[in-house]
mmCIF file of C-alpha atoms in Angstrom:
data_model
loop_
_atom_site.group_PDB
_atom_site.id
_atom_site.type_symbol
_atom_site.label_atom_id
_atom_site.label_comp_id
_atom_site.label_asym_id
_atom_site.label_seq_id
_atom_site.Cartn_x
_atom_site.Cartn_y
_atom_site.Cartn_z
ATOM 1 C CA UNK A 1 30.960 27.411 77.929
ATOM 2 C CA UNK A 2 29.010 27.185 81.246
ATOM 3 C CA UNK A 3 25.311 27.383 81.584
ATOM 4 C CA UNK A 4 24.187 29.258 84.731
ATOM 5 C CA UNK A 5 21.282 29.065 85.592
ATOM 6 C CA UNK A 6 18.750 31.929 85.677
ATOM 7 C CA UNK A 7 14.847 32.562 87.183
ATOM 8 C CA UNK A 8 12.904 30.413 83.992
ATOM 9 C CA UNK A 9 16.093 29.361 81.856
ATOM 10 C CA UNK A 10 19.797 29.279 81.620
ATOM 11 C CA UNK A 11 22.410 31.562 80.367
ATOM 12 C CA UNK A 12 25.575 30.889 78.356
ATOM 13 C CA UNK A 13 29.055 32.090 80.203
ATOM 14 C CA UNK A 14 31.556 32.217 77.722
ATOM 15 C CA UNK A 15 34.052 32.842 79.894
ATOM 16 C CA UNK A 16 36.718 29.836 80.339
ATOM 17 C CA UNK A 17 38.237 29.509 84.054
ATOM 18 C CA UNK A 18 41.648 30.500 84.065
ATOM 19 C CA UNK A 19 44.549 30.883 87.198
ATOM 20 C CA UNK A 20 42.835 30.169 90.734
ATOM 21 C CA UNK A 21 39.491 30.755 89.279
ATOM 22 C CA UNK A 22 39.624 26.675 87.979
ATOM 23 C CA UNK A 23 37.858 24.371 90.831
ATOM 24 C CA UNK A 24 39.558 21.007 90.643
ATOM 25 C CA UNK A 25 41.776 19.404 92.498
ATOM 26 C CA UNK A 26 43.455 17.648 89.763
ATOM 27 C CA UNK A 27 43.824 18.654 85.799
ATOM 28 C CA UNK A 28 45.659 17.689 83.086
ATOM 29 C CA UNK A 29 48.388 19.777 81.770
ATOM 30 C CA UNK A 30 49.128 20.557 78.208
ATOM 31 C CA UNK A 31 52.155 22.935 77.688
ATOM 32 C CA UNK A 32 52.512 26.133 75.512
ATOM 33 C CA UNK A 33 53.908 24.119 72.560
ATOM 34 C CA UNK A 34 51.322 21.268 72.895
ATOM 35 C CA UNK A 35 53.124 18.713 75.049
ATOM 36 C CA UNK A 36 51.480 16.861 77.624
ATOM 37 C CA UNK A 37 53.169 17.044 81.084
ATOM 38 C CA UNK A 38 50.905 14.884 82.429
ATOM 39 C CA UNK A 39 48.230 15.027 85.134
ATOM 40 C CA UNK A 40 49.026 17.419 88.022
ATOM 41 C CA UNK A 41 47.380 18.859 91.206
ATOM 42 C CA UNK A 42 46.215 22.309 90.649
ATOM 43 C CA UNK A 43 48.721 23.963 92.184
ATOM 44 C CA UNK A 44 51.830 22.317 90.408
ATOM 45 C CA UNK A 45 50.081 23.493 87.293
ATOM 46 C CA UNK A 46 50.057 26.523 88.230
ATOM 47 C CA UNK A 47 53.633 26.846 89.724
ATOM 48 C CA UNK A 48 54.460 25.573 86.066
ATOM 49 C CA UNK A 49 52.643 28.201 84.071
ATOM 50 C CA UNK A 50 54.130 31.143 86.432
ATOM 51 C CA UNK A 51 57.219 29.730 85.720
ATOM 52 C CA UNK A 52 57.028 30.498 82.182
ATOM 53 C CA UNK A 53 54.979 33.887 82.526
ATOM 54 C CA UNK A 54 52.146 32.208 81.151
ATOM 55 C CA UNK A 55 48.054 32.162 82.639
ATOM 56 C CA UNK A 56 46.575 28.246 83.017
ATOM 57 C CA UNK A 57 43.771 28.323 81.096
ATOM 58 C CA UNK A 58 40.964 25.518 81.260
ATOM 59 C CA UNK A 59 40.182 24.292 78.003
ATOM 60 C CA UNK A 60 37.877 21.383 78.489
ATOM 61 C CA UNK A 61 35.959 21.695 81.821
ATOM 62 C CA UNK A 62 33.956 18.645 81.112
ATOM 63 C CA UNK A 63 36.446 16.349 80.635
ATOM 64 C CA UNK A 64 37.506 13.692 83.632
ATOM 65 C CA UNK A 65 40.038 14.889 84.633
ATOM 66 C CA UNK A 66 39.664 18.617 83.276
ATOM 67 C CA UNK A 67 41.728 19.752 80.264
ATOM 68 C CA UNK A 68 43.814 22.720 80.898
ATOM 69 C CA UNK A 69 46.009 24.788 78.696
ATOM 70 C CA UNK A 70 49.487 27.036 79.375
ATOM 71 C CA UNK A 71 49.074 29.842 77.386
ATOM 72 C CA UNK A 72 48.747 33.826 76.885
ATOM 73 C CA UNK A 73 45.062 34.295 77.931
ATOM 74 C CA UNK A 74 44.977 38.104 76.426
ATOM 75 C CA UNK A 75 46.747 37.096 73.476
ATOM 76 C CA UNK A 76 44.451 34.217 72.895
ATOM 77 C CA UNK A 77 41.425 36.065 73.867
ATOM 78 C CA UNK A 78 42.712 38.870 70.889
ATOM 79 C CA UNK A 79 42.878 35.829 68.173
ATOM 80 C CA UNK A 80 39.474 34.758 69.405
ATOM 81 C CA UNK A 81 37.838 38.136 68.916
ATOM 82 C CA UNK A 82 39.896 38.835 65.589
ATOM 83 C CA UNK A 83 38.184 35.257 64.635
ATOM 84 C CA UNK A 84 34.708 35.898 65.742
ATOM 85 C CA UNK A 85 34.880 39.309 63.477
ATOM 86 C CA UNK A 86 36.527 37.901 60.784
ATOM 87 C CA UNK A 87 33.429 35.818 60.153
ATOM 88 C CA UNK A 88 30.982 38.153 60.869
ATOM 89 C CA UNK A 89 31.844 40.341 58.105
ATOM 90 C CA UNK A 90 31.746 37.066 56.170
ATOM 91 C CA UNK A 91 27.998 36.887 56.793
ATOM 92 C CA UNK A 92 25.648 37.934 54.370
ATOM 93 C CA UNK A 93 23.841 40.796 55.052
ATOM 94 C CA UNK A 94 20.396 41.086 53.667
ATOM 95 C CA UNK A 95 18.864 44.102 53.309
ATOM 96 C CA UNK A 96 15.383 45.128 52.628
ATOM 97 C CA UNK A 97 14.871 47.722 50.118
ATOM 98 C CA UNK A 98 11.885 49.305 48.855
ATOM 99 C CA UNK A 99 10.155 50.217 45.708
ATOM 100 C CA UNK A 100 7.090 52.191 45.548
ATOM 101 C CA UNK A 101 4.487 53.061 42.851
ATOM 102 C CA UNK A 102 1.070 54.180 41.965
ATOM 103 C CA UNK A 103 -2.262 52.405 40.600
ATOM 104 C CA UNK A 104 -1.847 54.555 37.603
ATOM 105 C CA UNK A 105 1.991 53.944 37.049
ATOM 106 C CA UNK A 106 2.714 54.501 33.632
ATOM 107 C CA UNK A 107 4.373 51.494 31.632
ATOM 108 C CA UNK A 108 7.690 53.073 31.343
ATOM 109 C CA UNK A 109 7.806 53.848 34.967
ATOM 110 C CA UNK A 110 6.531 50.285 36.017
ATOM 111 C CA UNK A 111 9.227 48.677 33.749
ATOM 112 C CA UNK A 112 11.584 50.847 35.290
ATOM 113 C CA UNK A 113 10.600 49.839 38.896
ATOM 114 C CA UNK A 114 10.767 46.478 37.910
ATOM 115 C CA UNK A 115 14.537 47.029 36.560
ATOM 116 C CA UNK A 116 15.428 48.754 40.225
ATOM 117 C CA UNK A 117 13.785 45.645 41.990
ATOM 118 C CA UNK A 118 15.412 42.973 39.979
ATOM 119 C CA UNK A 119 18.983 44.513 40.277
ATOM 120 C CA UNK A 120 18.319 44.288 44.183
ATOM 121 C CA UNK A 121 17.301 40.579 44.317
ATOM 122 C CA UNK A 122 20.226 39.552 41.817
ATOM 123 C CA UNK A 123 22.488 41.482 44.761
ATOM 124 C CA UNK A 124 20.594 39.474 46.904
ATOM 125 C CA UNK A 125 18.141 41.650 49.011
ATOM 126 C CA UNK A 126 14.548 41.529 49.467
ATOM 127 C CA UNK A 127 12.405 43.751 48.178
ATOM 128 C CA UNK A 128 8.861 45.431 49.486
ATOM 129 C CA UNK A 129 7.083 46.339 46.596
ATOM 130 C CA UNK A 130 4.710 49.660 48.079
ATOM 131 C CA UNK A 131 1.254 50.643 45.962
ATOM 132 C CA UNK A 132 0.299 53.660 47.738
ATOM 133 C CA UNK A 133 -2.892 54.891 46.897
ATOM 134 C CA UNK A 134 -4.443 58.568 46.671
ATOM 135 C CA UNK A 135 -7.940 60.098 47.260
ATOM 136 C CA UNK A 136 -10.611 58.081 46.124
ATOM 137 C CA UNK A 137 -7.853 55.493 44.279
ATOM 138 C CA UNK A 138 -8.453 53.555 47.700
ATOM 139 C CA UNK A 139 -11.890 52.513 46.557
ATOM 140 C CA UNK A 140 -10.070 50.538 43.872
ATOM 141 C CA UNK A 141 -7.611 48.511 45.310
ATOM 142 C CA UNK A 142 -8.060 45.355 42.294
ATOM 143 C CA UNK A 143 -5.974 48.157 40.230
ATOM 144 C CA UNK A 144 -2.883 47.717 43.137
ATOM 145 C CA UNK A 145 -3.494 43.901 42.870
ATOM 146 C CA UNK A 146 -3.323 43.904 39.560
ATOM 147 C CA UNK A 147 0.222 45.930 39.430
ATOM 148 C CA UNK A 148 1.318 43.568 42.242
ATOM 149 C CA UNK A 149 0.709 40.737 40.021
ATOM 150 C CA UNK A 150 2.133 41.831 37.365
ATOM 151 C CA UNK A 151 5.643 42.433 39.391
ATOM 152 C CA UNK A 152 5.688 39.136 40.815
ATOM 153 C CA UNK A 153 5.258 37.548 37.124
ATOM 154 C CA UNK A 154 8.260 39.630 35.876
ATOM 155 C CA UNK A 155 10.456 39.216 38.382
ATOM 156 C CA UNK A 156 9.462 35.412 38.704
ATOM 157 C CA UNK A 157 12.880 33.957 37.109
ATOM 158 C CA UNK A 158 14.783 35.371 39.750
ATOM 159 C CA UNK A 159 12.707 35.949 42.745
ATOM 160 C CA UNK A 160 9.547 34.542 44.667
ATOM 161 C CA UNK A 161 6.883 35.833 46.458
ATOM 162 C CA UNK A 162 7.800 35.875 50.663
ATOM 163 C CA UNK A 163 4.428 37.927 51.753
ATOM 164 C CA UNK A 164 1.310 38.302 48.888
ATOM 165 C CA UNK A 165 -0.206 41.560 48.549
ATOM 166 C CA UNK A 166 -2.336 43.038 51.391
ATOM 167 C CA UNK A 167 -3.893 46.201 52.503
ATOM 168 C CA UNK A 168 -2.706 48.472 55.114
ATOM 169 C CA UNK A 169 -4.537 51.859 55.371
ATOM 170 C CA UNK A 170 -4.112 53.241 52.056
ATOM 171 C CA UNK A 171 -0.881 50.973 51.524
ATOM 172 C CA UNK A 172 -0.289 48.076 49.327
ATOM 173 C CA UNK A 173 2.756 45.648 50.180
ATOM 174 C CA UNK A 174 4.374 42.451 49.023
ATOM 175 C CA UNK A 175 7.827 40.931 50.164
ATOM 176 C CA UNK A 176 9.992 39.668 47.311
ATOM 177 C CA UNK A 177 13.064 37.118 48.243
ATOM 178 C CA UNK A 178 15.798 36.773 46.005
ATOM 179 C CA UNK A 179 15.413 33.281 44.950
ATOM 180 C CA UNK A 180 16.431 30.445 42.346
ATOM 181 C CA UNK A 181 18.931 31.798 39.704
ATOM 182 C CA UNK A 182 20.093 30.443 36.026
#
């Protein structure tokens, strides 16, 4: 990877020289099957890799002298990508879901909530835990901290508290992360 630079910073080129595109004068040559023939002026190396249909392909620009390669390039540049998705589907994804109530949310319906948001932290999402409030509810918001409280003490054993309760509008919200599990 080259850095080029840009106005204020520098840029990553992923790109790797290959053919006439390499600068040096001099590189050395590994072969298609991994053999080194040697150091060898630019344009041996690449009579060599014509000769076997095959693109020169710098592998190590930093190196003294540079590293190149005899190789497919598109068939090497298709096991690259295949790679590169391969382990981003192997990523975790996290998501963040939400679960929303009322001051005046019955027990049943709380515990219920509570069920929803622990399933989602065992499958290892986040959870926003939404009061919203009604009318003149909004004059009472200890009744939201209160609820909020009492989530983050039930689903303490598998999750922890990312963002506390606050007040937006007429909005209650606190961030759950899934965290240590037995």
């Amino acid at each position: 990877m080259q850095a080029i630079p840009l106005g204020g910073g520098t840029i990553a080129k992923p790109e790797v020289n290959i053919n006439r595109a390499i600068r040096a004068r001099e590189v050395r040559v590994v072969d298609d099957e991994g053999g080194q023939l040697g150091i060898l002026s630019i344009n041996d190396a690449l009579v060599a890799a014509t000769e076997r249909g095959l693109d020169l392909v710098e592998v190590s620009p930093s190196a003294v002298p540079p590293v190149c390669r005899i190789m497919d390039y598109g068939k090497y540049k298709y096991q690259a990508a295949k790679r590169t998705a391969e382990a981003k589907k192997k990523t975790a994804k996290v998501e963040l879901k939400e679960v929303k109530m009322r001051p005046k949310t019955e027990e049943h319906d709380f515990q219920f909530k509570v069920k929803n948001a622990r399933r989602f932290l065992e499958e290892g999402n986040k959870v926003k835990v939404t009061i919203m409030f009604r009318g003149r509810e909004v004059t009472h918001p200890e009744f939201g901290t209160r609820l909020m409280e009492k989530v983050a003490e039930e689903i303490k054993d598998i999750g922890l508290v990312e963002a506390p309760a606050r007040m937006a509008g007429r909005f209650m919200t606190m961030v759950l992360a899934p965290g240590k599990k037995q």
